[in-house]
Amino acid sequence: MAASSAHSTMQPLSRHVAVIGAGASGLVAARELRREGHTVVVFERGDQLGGTWVYTPEVESDPIGLNPNRNIVHSSMYQSLRTNLPREIMGFRDYPFVAKEGDDEERDPRRFPGHREVLKYLNDFAGEFGISEMVRFETEVVLVGLVDGGKWNVKSKSKRGEDFEEVFDAVVVCCGHYTKPRVAEIPGISTWKGKQIHSHNYRTSETFRDQVVVVIGSSSSAFDISRDIAGVAKEVHIASRSLADETINKKPGYDNMWFHSMIKSVHEDGSVVFPDGSVVLADFILHCTGYKYHFPFLETNGIVTVDEDDNRVGPLFKHVFPPALAPSLSFVGVPWKTVPFPNFELQSKWIAGVLSNRITLPSKEEMMEDVNAFYLLLEGSGTPKRYTHDLTSFRDEYADCLAAQCGCTVSEEWRKQMLLTVAKNWFVRPNTYHDEWDDNHLVLQAYEDFRKYTI
Ligand code: FAD
């Protein structure tokens, strides 16, 4: 992942750019594109900005999310959600997510705030930079297709039923990837008589009162939701493929929660069998098993493929530009297990700078070589394809690489250190990391650094 930056001496260009989605990635993309002199239209199918941070009690008609004819609800937020990152590293680099002082009692000053505070922060951001004026709300993009001259035809549909068709010089895809559920494959599931739900449709614990629930997954959502449910459920059993076959442990601090390895099979009588032979008669299976990339509107004649089962969008140079279509098509927010907002900001600066000719990309061949070398690296290290966009092992390197591409300063050292201490705290204090920590010295450094943006 070599970091190199090429700054161009060509005439600056202003392009007409479509941004799809007004979540965190679309908002910062719109800001960066306009800063760079482009004209921008942001298409947003919802009636407000914020994307996944717009909590709604509404759920989909198919709780497990497999029926293609179900109503689609975009957000996966549950009522109790607090951020799993502290606000100091979570916010955009030049618009820190600092606790707001003042008389707005609805603000949540906690270091790991609830989801409403994140939505307010995104609204503050949009207000500060005048982004809403670029957004066409309640307008869904239904087709993005190539036209002659390397431009893009964008077809959209408003909620009122109007159809639009416009040509753009470039399209930036910012539509998120936490909406289409991925579910676990379980032997016997077609005849199992219990109920199934995906975490996408989890809102509150009430549905699970006095029930026996098997939660599949080992992400922060799986643990958050398990803790939520344990307060009302009869039993909670967490099944995870990352736990060894013989695992069956009671979760410390809980008398109704157990860890198991992944379910072996389920049966018509409602039983759920684990590899160690233990059997649970369950009412619910709750899949906290992640999501699939899904860009149903994108038509690139096969140049960009979305492998939903194996979780790869490609080929993408540094997870952003498809070499053959760069720079007129780009993606913000594809990587996961990262610190999303600052990455969105750097990816957007890069895209905006390349579109204006300020920054030069490597040749298409060089970009393709880089992608192939990356795929080989994954293969060589035995990393399954589904982890293509998982940045766990490259987090800092990737952020530094993006910063170099767009000529920005690399991440401050306190950010890197704070992410490490937070990751350690998730492990050491899984139930209390939101409220107990040991890195106040880094918080002080962060706020010292923020002074250049907040004073
Ligand atoms: P989204 O927020 O999903 O926004 C995409 C937007 O695109 C939506 O508004 C949608 O309506 C719109 N859209 C989609 N398709 C179309 C279309 N065809 N036409 C028009 N508009 C369209 N990140 C953190 O930093 N900290 C956390 O603590 C954290 N917790 C999370 C908890 C959960 C449960 C989930 C699901 C995610 C969490 N994340 C967290 C990650 C979070 O998704 C990202 O931080 C970020 O908000 C994603 O922004 P986005 O703009 O890429 O996507």
Short mmCIF file of C-alpha atoms and ligand atoms in Angstrom, two decimals:
data_model
loop_
_atom_site.label_atom_id
_atom_site.label_comp_id
_atom_site.label_asym_id
_atom_site.label_seq_id
_atom_site.Cartn_x
_atom_site.Cartn_y
_atom_site.Cartn_z
CA MET A 1 0.00 0.00 0.00
CA ALA A 2 2.60 2.53 -1.08
CA ALA A 3 1.73 6.15 -0.38
CA SER A 4 2.52 8.47 -3.23
CA SER A 5 1.00 11.71 -4.31
CA ALA A 6 1.18 13.30 -7.72
CA HIS A 7 0.12 16.89 -7.98
CA SER A 8 -0.77 18.09 -11.43
CA THR A 9 0.05 21.30 -13.24
CA MET A 10 -2.93 20.92 -15.61
CA GLN A 11 -5.70 23.55 -15.80
CA PRO A 12 -8.19 23.12 -12.93
CA LEU A 13 -11.50 21.70 -14.08
CA SER A 14 -14.95 22.14 -12.61
CA ARG A 15 -17.17 19.13 -13.12
CA HIS A 16 -20.86 18.42 -12.67
CA VAL A 17 -20.95 15.65 -10.04
CA ALA A 18 -23.73 13.43 -8.72
CA VAL A 19 -23.33 12.19 -5.16
CA ILE A 20 -25.60 9.30 -4.21
CA GLY A 21 -26.63 9.44 -0.56
CA ALA A 22 -26.66 12.12 2.15
CA GLY A 23 -25.24 10.08 5.02
CA ALA A 24 -21.90 10.98 6.59
CA SER A 25 -19.99 10.00 3.45
CA GLY A 26 -22.22 11.89 1.02
CA LEU A 27 -22.17 15.02 3.18
CA VAL A 28 -18.40 15.24 3.37
CA ALA A 29 -18.06 14.28 -0.31
CA ALA A 30 -20.41 17.14 -1.25
CA ARG A 31 -18.40 19.56 0.88
CA GLU A 32 -15.07 18.55 -0.59
CA LEU A 33 -16.35 18.56 -4.17
CA ARG A 34 -17.80 22.04 -3.81
CA ARG A 35 -14.67 23.32 -2.05
CA GLU A 36 -12.73 22.13 -5.07
CA GLY A 37 -15.00 24.11 -7.45
CA HIS A 38 -17.31 21.39 -8.75
CA THR A 39 -21.09 21.69 -9.01
CA VAL A 40 -22.80 19.04 -6.95
CA VAL A 41 -26.20 17.38 -6.75
CA VAL A 42 -26.70 15.02 -3.81
CA PHE A 43 -29.48 12.49 -4.31
CA GLU A 44 -31.08 11.26 -1.10
CA ARG A 45 -34.02 8.88 -1.08
CA GLY A 46 -34.88 9.65 2.54
CA ASP A 47 -36.52 12.84 3.79
CA GLN A 48 -33.54 13.96 5.88
CA LEU A 49 -29.78 13.74 5.94
CA GLY A 50 -27.76 11.45 8.22
CA GLY A 51 -28.26 8.04 6.61
CA THR A 52 -27.86 5.22 9.06
CA TRP A 53 -27.94 7.65 12.01
CA VAL A 54 -31.60 8.48 11.33
CA TYR A 55 -33.20 6.16 13.89
CA THR A 56 -36.68 4.92 13.06
CA PRO A 57 -38.89 2.51 15.00
CA GLU A 58 -40.12 1.27 11.63
CA VAL A 59 -38.92 -2.21 10.64
CA GLU A 60 -39.12 -4.18 7.41
CA SER A 61 -42.02 -6.50 6.59
CA ASP A 62 -39.63 -9.48 6.48
CA PRO A 63 -37.69 -9.35 9.79
CA ILE A 64 -34.83 -11.42 8.40
CA GLY A 65 -34.62 -9.30 5.26
CA LEU A 66 -34.62 -12.01 2.60
CA ASN A 67 -37.89 -11.32 0.79
CA PRO A 68 -36.97 -9.13 -2.21
CA ASN A 69 -40.48 -7.59 -2.12
CA ARG A 70 -40.20 -6.39 1.49
CA ASN A 71 -40.37 -2.68 2.28
CA ILE A 72 -36.82 -1.38 2.67
CA VAL A 73 -35.90 0.58 5.78
CA HIS A 74 -32.45 2.14 5.38
CA SER A 75 -31.24 2.54 8.96
CA SER A 76 -30.06 -0.30 11.20
CA MET A 77 -29.97 1.79 14.38
CA TYR A 78 -31.42 0.36 17.56
CA GLN A 79 -32.81 2.54 20.29
CA SER A 80 -30.08 1.90 22.88
CA LEU A 81 -27.11 2.33 20.53
CA ARG A 82 -24.16 4.34 21.76
CA THR A 83 -21.16 4.85 19.51
CA ASN A 84 -18.42 2.26 19.76
CA LEU A 85 -15.79 4.92 19.02
CA PRO A 86 -15.10 7.90 21.27
CA ARG A 87 -16.20 11.18 19.77
CA GLU A 88 -12.62 12.52 19.55
CA ILE A 89 -11.60 10.03 16.86
CA MET A 90 -15.04 9.51 15.36
CA GLY A 91 -15.61 13.02 13.97
CA PHE A 92 -14.36 14.55 10.74
CA ARG A 93 -10.77 15.73 11.07
CA ASP A 94 -11.48 19.42 10.49
CA TYR A 95 -14.90 19.53 12.18
CA PRO A 96 -14.32 17.76 15.51
CA PHE A 97 -17.20 15.98 17.20
CA VAL A 98 -16.86 17.95 20.44
CA ALA A 99 -19.51 17.99 23.16
CA LYS A 100 -21.75 20.98 22.48
CA GLU A 101 -22.19 23.40 25.30
CA GLY A 102 -25.22 25.63 25.62
CA ASP A 103 -28.86 25.38 26.54
CA ASP A 104 -29.86 22.55 24.20
CA GLU A 105 -30.78 19.94 26.80
CA GLU A 106 -31.22 17.39 24.08
CA ARG A 107 -27.49 17.26 23.42
CA ASP A 108 -25.66 14.21 24.71
CA PRO A 109 -22.23 15.27 25.97
CA ARG A 110 -20.98 11.75 26.72
CA ARG A 111 -17.72 10.61 25.19
CA PHE A 112 -19.52 7.67 23.57
CA PRO A 113 -22.84 9.35 22.85
CA GLY A 114 -26.15 7.86 21.76
CA HIS A 115 -27.13 7.76 18.08
CA ARG A 116 -29.23 10.94 18.28
CA GLU A 117 -26.16 12.98 19.12
CA VAL A 118 -24.37 11.68 16.01
CA LEU A 119 -27.33 12.74 13.87
CA LYS A 120 -27.24 16.19 15.49
CA TYR A 121 -23.52 16.41 14.78
CA LEU A 122 -24.10 15.56 11.11
CA ASN A 123 -26.83 18.21 10.97
CA ASP A 124 -24.43 20.72 12.55
CA PHE A 125 -21.84 19.79 9.92
CA ALA A 126 -24.34 20.21 7.09
CA GLY A 127 -25.48 23.54 8.55
CA GLU A 128 -21.92 24.85 8.95
CA PHE A 129 -21.03 24.10 5.32
CA GLY A 130 -24.42 24.79 3.68
CA ILE A 131 -24.77 21.27 2.36
CA SER A 132 -28.56 20.82 2.50
CA GLU A 133 -28.97 23.23 -0.41
CA MET A 134 -27.20 20.69 -2.63
CA VAL A 135 -29.45 17.79 -1.58
CA ARG A 136 -32.50 16.55 -3.47
CA PHE A 137 -34.43 14.77 -0.75
CA GLU A 138 -36.91 11.95 -1.36
CA THR A 139 -35.24 11.25 -4.68
CA GLU A 140 -33.93 7.77 -5.26
CA VAL A 141 -31.29 7.02 -7.87
CA VAL A 142 -32.55 4.04 -9.86
CA LEU A 143 -29.93 3.86 -12.60
CA VAL A 144 -26.36 5.05 -13.12
CA GLY A 145 -25.16 4.11 -16.61
CA LEU A 146 -22.26 5.03 -18.88
CA VAL A 147 -22.89 7.30 -21.84
CA ASP A 148 -20.61 8.36 -24.68
CA GLY A 149 -17.67 10.53 -23.70
CA GLY A 150 -17.20 8.82 -20.34
CA LYS A 151 -20.12 10.67 -18.75
CA TRP A 152 -22.90 9.16 -16.66
CA ASN A 153 -26.61 9.04 -17.17
CA VAL A 154 -28.35 9.25 -13.79
CA LYS A 155 -32.00 8.28 -13.60
CA SER A 156 -33.86 9.09 -10.44
CA LYS A 157 -37.39 8.93 -9.11
CA SER A 158 -38.97 11.27 -6.61
CA LYS A 159 -41.31 10.06 -3.86
CA ARG A 160 -44.09 11.94 -5.66
CA GLY A 161 -43.56 9.68 -8.67
CA GLU A 162 -41.64 12.08 -10.94
CA ASP A 163 -38.87 10.59 -13.09
CA PHE A 164 -35.66 12.47 -13.85
CA GLU A 165 -32.80 11.77 -16.20
CA GLU A 166 -29.61 13.84 -16.20
CA VAL A 167 -26.07 13.57 -17.45
CA PHE A 168 -23.16 14.11 -15.04
CA ASP A 169 -19.40 14.24 -15.59
CA ALA A 170 -18.84 12.09 -12.53
CA VAL A 171 -20.69 10.01 -9.97
CA VAL A 172 -19.61 9.43 -6.37
CA VAL A 173 -21.35 6.47 -4.73
CA CYS A 174 -22.01 7.17 -1.03
CA CYS A 175 -25.02 4.99 -0.35
CA GLY A 176 -23.71 3.02 2.64
CA HIS A 177 -23.57 -0.74 3.05
CA TYR A 178 -25.49 -1.57 6.22
CA THR A 179 -28.96 -2.15 4.80
CA LYS A 180 -29.05 -5.49 2.96
CA PRO A 181 -28.81 -8.25 5.60
CA ARG A 182 -26.48 -11.21 5.37
CA VAL A 183 -27.79 -14.22 7.28
CA ALA A 184 -26.03 -17.29 8.60
CA GLU A 185 -26.49 -20.61 6.83
CA ILE A 186 -27.82 -23.10 9.37
CA PRO A 187 -28.46 -26.80 8.63
CA GLY A 188 -32.15 -27.58 9.16
CA ILE A 189 -33.33 -23.96 9.19
CA SER A 190 -36.09 -24.50 6.60
CA THR A 191 -38.08 -26.68 9.01
CA TRP A 192 -37.14 -24.94 12.26
CA LYS A 193 -40.32 -23.61 13.86
CA GLY A 194 -38.92 -20.62 15.76
CA LYS A 195 -38.75 -16.99 14.63
CA GLN A 196 -35.79 -15.36 12.92
CA ILE A 197 -34.78 -11.72 12.79
CA HIS A 198 -31.71 -9.86 11.50
CA SER A 199 -30.15 -7.11 13.63
CA HIS A 200 -31.10 -4.69 10.83
CA ASN A 201 -34.67 -5.00 12.17
CA TYR A 202 -33.79 -4.95 15.87
CA ARG A 203 -35.01 -1.79 17.62
CA THR A 204 -35.76 -2.59 21.29
CA SER A 205 -35.53 -5.60 23.57
CA GLU A 206 -39.28 -5.80 24.31
CA THR A 207 -39.99 -8.40 21.60
CA PHE A 208 -37.71 -10.79 23.47
CA ARG A 209 -39.29 -10.56 26.93
CA ASP A 210 -39.24 -14.01 28.59
CA GLN A 211 -37.98 -15.62 25.38
CA VAL A 212 -35.02 -17.91 24.75
CA VAL A 213 -32.88 -16.19 22.13
CA VAL A 214 -29.86 -17.40 20.16
CA VAL A 215 -27.81 -14.45 18.88
CA ILE A 216 -25.39 -15.25 16.05
CA GLY A 217 -22.35 -13.02 15.63
CA SER A 218 -19.30 -11.54 17.27
CA SER A 219 -19.51 -7.90 16.20
CA SER A 220 -20.16 -4.97 18.51
CA SER A 221 -23.84 -5.11 17.46
CA ALA A 222 -24.07 -8.76 18.57
CA PHE A 223 -22.68 -7.92 22.01
CA ASP A 224 -24.66 -4.68 22.40
CA ILE A 225 -27.91 -6.35 21.45
CA SER A 226 -27.23 -9.43 23.61
CA ARG A 227 -26.72 -7.20 26.65
CA ASP A 228 -29.89 -5.31 25.79
CA ILE A 229 -31.94 -8.47 25.47
CA ALA A 230 -30.45 -10.13 28.57
CA GLY A 231 -32.30 -7.56 30.67
CA VAL A 232 -35.68 -9.02 29.69
CA ALA A 233 -35.13 -12.41 28.03
CA LYS A 234 -35.24 -15.77 29.79
CA GLU A 235 -31.96 -16.90 28.19
CA VAL A 236 -29.51 -15.45 25.68
CA HIS A 237 -27.09 -17.75 23.86
CA ILE A 238 -24.40 -16.10 21.75
CA ALA A 239 -23.18 -18.34 18.91
CA SER A 240 -20.03 -17.33 17.12
CA ARG A 241 -17.88 -19.07 14.55
CA SER A 242 -14.83 -17.41 16.09
CA LEU A 243 -15.28 -19.46 19.29
CA ALA A 244 -13.83 -22.98 19.52
CA ASP A 245 -16.14 -25.99 19.16
CA GLU A 246 -16.03 -26.94 22.82
CA THR A 247 -16.89 -23.44 24.03
CA ILE A 248 -19.82 -23.01 26.36
CA ASN A 249 -19.22 -20.31 28.91
CA LYS A 250 -21.45 -18.19 31.03
CA LYS A 251 -20.90 -14.52 30.30
CA PRO A 252 -19.32 -12.85 33.35
CA GLY A 253 -21.74 -10.53 35.12
CA TYR A 254 -24.85 -12.22 33.69
CA ASP A 255 -26.81 -15.21 34.95
CA ASN A 256 -28.78 -15.75 31.74
CA MET A 257 -26.17 -15.35 28.98
CA TRP A 258 -23.88 -18.03 27.51
CA PHE A 259 -21.24 -18.18 24.74
CA HIS A 260 -21.18 -21.07 22.27
CA SER A 261 -19.39 -21.87 19.07
CA MET A 262 -21.47 -21.67 15.88
CA ILE A 263 -24.79 -23.59 15.74
CA LYS A 264 -24.38 -27.12 14.36
CA SER A 265 -28.02 -27.69 13.35
CA VAL A 266 -31.59 -26.75 14.18
CA HIS A 267 -34.66 -29.00 14.22
CA GLU A 268 -38.39 -28.98 13.69
CA ASP A 269 -39.11 -29.18 17.43
CA GLY A 270 -37.38 -25.80 17.94
CA SER A 271 -34.11 -27.20 19.24
CA VAL A 272 -30.78 -25.60 18.43
CA VAL A 273 -27.80 -27.95 18.67
CA PHE A 274 -24.25 -26.75 19.29
CA PRO A 275 -21.03 -28.62 18.34
CA ASP A 276 -20.33 -29.63 21.96
CA GLY A 277 -23.68 -31.48 22.00
CA SER A 278 -25.56 -28.95 24.11
CA VAL A 279 -29.14 -28.29 23.03
CA VAL A 280 -31.25 -25.17 23.54
CA LEU A 281 -34.97 -24.96 22.87
CA ALA A 282 -35.08 -21.48 21.37
CA ASP A 283 -37.89 -19.09 20.46
CA PHE A 284 -35.74 -16.76 18.35
CA ILE A 285 -32.58 -16.75 16.28
CA LEU A 286 -31.22 -13.23 15.92
CA HIS A 287 -28.69 -12.87 13.11
CA CYS A 288 -26.07 -10.20 13.87
CA THR A 289 -24.17 -11.40 10.84
CA GLY A 290 -23.52 -8.24 8.91
CA TYR A 291 -24.56 -6.87 5.59
CA LYS A 292 -24.00 -7.14 1.85
CA TYR A 293 -22.70 -4.48 -0.51
CA HIS A 294 -25.59 -3.65 -2.78
CA PHE A 295 -25.61 -1.07 -5.57
CA PRO A 296 -28.72 -2.06 -7.55
CA PHE A 297 -28.63 1.14 -9.61
CA LEU A 298 -25.10 0.70 -10.95
CA GLU A 299 -24.72 -0.38 -14.58
CA THR A 300 -21.07 -0.53 -15.66
CA ASN A 301 -21.19 -3.26 -18.35
CA GLY A 302 -19.46 -5.61 -15.94
CA ILE A 303 -16.47 -3.33 -15.32
CA VAL A 304 -17.27 -3.04 -11.62
CA THR A 305 -18.67 -6.15 -10.03
CA VAL A 306 -20.33 -6.49 -6.67
CA ASP A 307 -19.86 -9.94 -5.25
CA GLU A 308 -22.56 -9.85 -2.57
CA ASP A 309 -21.81 -13.34 -1.26
CA ASP A 310 -18.08 -12.82 -0.98
CA ASN A 311 -18.36 -9.21 0.05
CA ARG A 312 -16.06 -7.71 -2.59
CA VAL A 313 -16.63 -4.63 -4.75
CA GLY A 314 -14.07 -4.48 -7.48
CA PRO A 315 -11.74 -3.82 -8.89
CA LEU A 316 -11.23 -0.69 -6.81
CA PHE A 317 -7.90 1.13 -6.53
CA LYS A 318 -7.43 1.76 -2.79
CA HIS A 319 -11.14 0.91 -2.30
CA VAL A 320 -12.13 4.11 -4.14
CA PHE A 321 -11.56 4.20 -7.92
CA PRO A 322 -12.39 1.46 -10.45
CA PRO A 323 -9.25 1.75 -12.62
CA ALA A 324 -11.04 1.53 -15.98
CA LEU A 325 -13.62 4.15 -15.03
CA ALA A 326 -11.53 6.48 -12.88
CA PRO A 327 -11.94 9.20 -12.00
CA SER A 328 -15.52 9.61 -13.26
CA LEU A 329 -16.81 6.86 -10.98
CA SER A 330 -15.73 6.56 -7.37
CA PHE A 331 -16.89 5.14 -4.05
CA VAL A 332 -16.70 6.62 -0.58
CA GLY A 333 -17.08 4.41 2.48
CA VAL A 334 -16.48 0.93 1.12
CA PRO A 335 -13.90 -0.15 3.78
CA TRP A 336 -15.07 -1.50 7.14
CA LYS A 337 -13.49 -2.06 10.56
CA THR A 338 -12.04 1.38 10.26
CA VAL A 339 -12.68 4.85 11.65
CA PRO A 340 -15.31 5.83 9.13
CA PHE A 341 -15.78 9.62 9.15
CA PRO A 342 -12.11 10.71 8.86
CA ASN A 343 -11.65 8.12 6.11
CA PHE A 344 -14.67 9.44 4.23
CA GLU A 345 -13.18 12.91 4.50
CA LEU A 346 -9.81 11.86 3.05
CA GLN A 347 -11.35 9.71 0.31
CA SER A 348 -13.56 12.68 -0.65
CA LYS A 349 -10.65 15.14 -0.75
CA TRP A 350 -8.81 12.72 -3.01
CA ILE A 351 -11.77 12.29 -5.38
CA ALA A 352 -12.46 16.04 -5.50
CA GLY A 353 -8.79 16.82 -6.20
CA VAL A 354 -8.49 14.22 -8.93
CA LEU A 355 -11.68 15.41 -10.63
CA SER A 356 -10.38 18.96 -10.73
CA ASN A 357 -7.00 17.85 -12.15
CA ARG A 358 -5.17 19.05 -9.03
CA ILE A 359 -4.14 15.50 -8.24
CA THR A 360 -3.05 12.94 -10.84
CA LEU A 361 -3.92 9.27 -10.51
CA PRO A 362 -1.51 6.59 -11.66
CA SER A 363 -2.28 5.14 -15.11
CA LYS A 364 -5.17 2.68 -15.41
CA GLU A 365 -2.66 -0.14 -15.84
CA GLU A 366 -0.73 0.86 -12.72
CA MET A 367 -3.91 1.09 -10.68
CA MET A 368 -4.99 -2.35 -11.91
CA GLU A 369 -1.57 -3.75 -11.02
CA ASP A 370 -1.93 -2.30 -7.53
CA VAL A 371 -5.37 -3.93 -7.12
CA ASN A 372 -4.05 -7.30 -8.34
CA ALA A 373 -1.04 -7.06 -6.01
CA PHE A 374 -3.43 -6.36 -3.13
CA TYR A 375 -5.59 -9.37 -4.03
CA LEU A 376 -2.43 -11.52 -4.18
CA LEU A 377 -1.36 -10.21 -0.78
CA LEU A 378 -4.72 -11.25 0.68
CA GLU A 379 -4.54 -14.65 -0.94
CA GLY A 380 -0.93 -15.18 0.13
CA SER A 381 -1.81 -14.43 3.75
CA GLY A 382 -4.78 -16.82 3.62
CA THR A 383 -7.27 -13.98 4.03
CA PRO A 384 -10.70 -14.98 2.70
CA LYS A 385 -12.12 -12.83 -0.10
CA ARG A 386 -14.90 -11.59 2.14
CA TYR A 387 -12.35 -9.56 4.11
CA THR A 388 -11.19 -7.59 1.05
CA HIS A 389 -12.47 -4.30 2.47
CA ASP A 390 -11.77 -5.09 6.14
CA LEU A 391 -9.08 -2.60 7.15
CA THR A 392 -8.23 -4.05 10.56
CA SER A 393 -4.63 -4.76 9.57
CA PHE A 394 -4.13 -1.64 7.44
CA ARG A 395 -6.05 1.05 9.32
CA ASP A 396 -3.29 3.59 9.92
CA GLU A 397 -1.43 2.70 6.75
CA TYR A 398 -4.58 3.27 4.69
CA ALA A 399 -5.39 6.60 6.31
CA ASP A 400 -1.78 7.77 5.84
CA CYS A 401 -1.85 6.60 2.23
CA LEU A 402 -5.04 8.61 1.54
CA ALA A 403 -3.55 11.66 3.26
CA ALA A 404 -0.48 11.38 1.05
CA GLN A 405 -2.62 11.04 -2.08
CA CYS A 406 -4.43 14.28 -1.35
CA GLY A 407 -1.51 16.18 0.10
CA CYS A 408 -2.93 16.36 3.63
CA THR A 409 -1.06 15.92 6.87
CA VAL A 410 -1.15 12.36 8.18
CA SER A 411 -3.30 11.48 11.20
CA GLU A 412 -2.13 12.92 14.47
CA GLU A 413 -0.34 10.41 16.72
CA TRP A 414 -3.00 10.75 19.45
CA ARG A 415 -5.64 9.38 17.03
CA LYS A 416 -3.60 6.26 16.39
CA GLN A 417 -2.85 5.77 20.09
CA MET A 418 -6.48 6.38 21.07
CA LEU A 419 -7.77 3.76 18.65
CA LEU A 420 -5.37 1.26 20.18
CA THR A 421 -6.41 2.09 23.74
CA VAL A 422 -10.09 1.95 22.79
CA ALA A 423 -9.66 -1.45 21.13
CA LYS A 424 -7.93 -2.68 24.31
CA ASN A 425 -10.72 -1.25 26.45
CA TRP A 426 -13.41 -3.06 24.36
CA PHE A 427 -11.61 -6.25 25.30
CA VAL A 428 -10.85 -5.47 28.94
CA ARG A 429 -14.20 -3.85 29.78
CA PRO A 430 -16.68 -5.26 27.26
CA ASN A 431 -19.67 -4.23 29.38
CA THR A 432 -18.50 -0.83 30.58
CA TYR A 433 -16.11 0.58 27.95
CA HIS A 434 -18.61 3.37 27.16
CA ASP A 435 -18.15 4.83 30.63
CA GLU A 436 -14.74 3.74 31.91
CA TRP A 437 -11.36 4.29 30.28
CA ASP A 438 -7.71 5.00 30.99
CA ASP A 439 -6.75 7.35 28.15
CA ASN A 440 -7.66 10.78 29.52
CA HIS A 441 -4.17 12.00 28.59
CA LEU A 442 -5.07 11.36 24.92
CA VAL A 443 -8.42 13.12 25.32
CA LEU A 444 -6.51 16.18 26.55
CA GLN A 445 -4.19 16.02 23.54
CA ALA A 446 -7.19 15.72 21.23
CA TYR A 447 -8.89 18.81 22.66
CA GLU A 448 -5.64 20.74 22.51
CA ASP A 449 -5.44 19.82 18.85
CA PHE A 450 -9.11 20.71 18.22
CA ARG A 451 -8.45 24.29 19.37
CA LYS A 452 -7.31 25.14 15.85
CA TYR A 453 -10.81 24.29 14.56
CA THR A 454 -13.03 25.34 17.44
CA ILE A 455 -11.67 28.71 18.55
P1 FAD B 1 -25.27 5.73 5.29
O1 FAD B 1 -25.23 6.43 6.58
O2 FAD B 1 -25.92 4.42 5.22
O3 FAD B 1 -25.95 6.74 4.25
C1 FAD B 1 -26.26 6.36 2.95
C2 FAD B 1 -27.39 7.25 2.43
O4 FAD B 1 -27.61 6.92 1.05
C3 FAD B 1 -28.71 7.04 3.14
O5 FAD B 1 -29.21 8.28 3.58
C4 FAD B 1 -29.61 6.42 2.08
O6 FAD B 1 -30.96 6.81 2.20
C5 FAD B 1 -29.00 6.95 0.80
N1 FAD B 1 -29.24 6.10 -0.37
C6 FAD B 1 -29.00 4.78 -0.50
N2 FAD B 1 -29.32 4.36 -1.74
C7 FAD B 1 -29.77 5.45 -2.41
C8 FAD B 1 -30.25 5.65 -3.74
N3 FAD B 1 -30.33 4.66 -4.63
N4 FAD B 1 -30.64 6.90 -4.09
C9 FAD B 1 -30.57 7.93 -3.20
N5 FAD B 1 -30.14 7.78 -1.93
C10 FAD B 1 -29.73 6.55 -1.54
N6 FAD B 1 -19.55 4.33 12.69
C11 FAD B 1 -18.86 5.05 13.61
O7 FAD B 1 -18.01 5.86 13.24
N7 FAD B 1 -19.10 4.90 14.94
C12 FAD B 1 -20.05 4.05 15.41
O8 FAD B 1 -20.25 3.94 16.63
C13 FAD B 1 -20.82 3.29 14.46
N8 FAD B 1 -21.81 2.49 14.87
C14 FAD B 1 -22.58 1.86 13.94
C15 FAD B 1 -23.65 1.09 14.35
C16 FAD B 1 -24.48 0.47 13.43
C17 FAD B 1 -25.62 -0.35 13.89
C18 FAD B 1 -24.22 0.63 12.05
C19 FAD B 1 -25.10 -0.02 11.02
C20 FAD B 1 -23.15 1.37 11.62
C21 FAD B 1 -22.32 2.01 12.55
N9 FAD B 1 -21.23 2.78 12.15
C22 FAD B 1 -20.51 3.47 13.08
C23 FAD B 1 -20.85 2.86 10.74
C24 FAD B 1 -21.69 3.90 9.98
O9 FAD B 1 -22.41 3.22 9.05
C25 FAD B 1 -20.79 4.91 9.36
O10 FAD B 1 -20.21 5.63 10.41
C26 FAD B 1 -21.47 5.96 8.48
O11 FAD B 1 -22.49 6.59 9.16
C27 FAD B 1 -21.91 5.43 7.15
O12 FAD B 1 -22.21 6.54 6.36
P2 FAD B 1 -22.54 6.44 4.82
O13 FAD B 1 -22.84 7.81 4.38
O14 FAD B 1 -21.46 5.72 4.12
O15 FAD B 1 -23.81 5.50 4.72
#
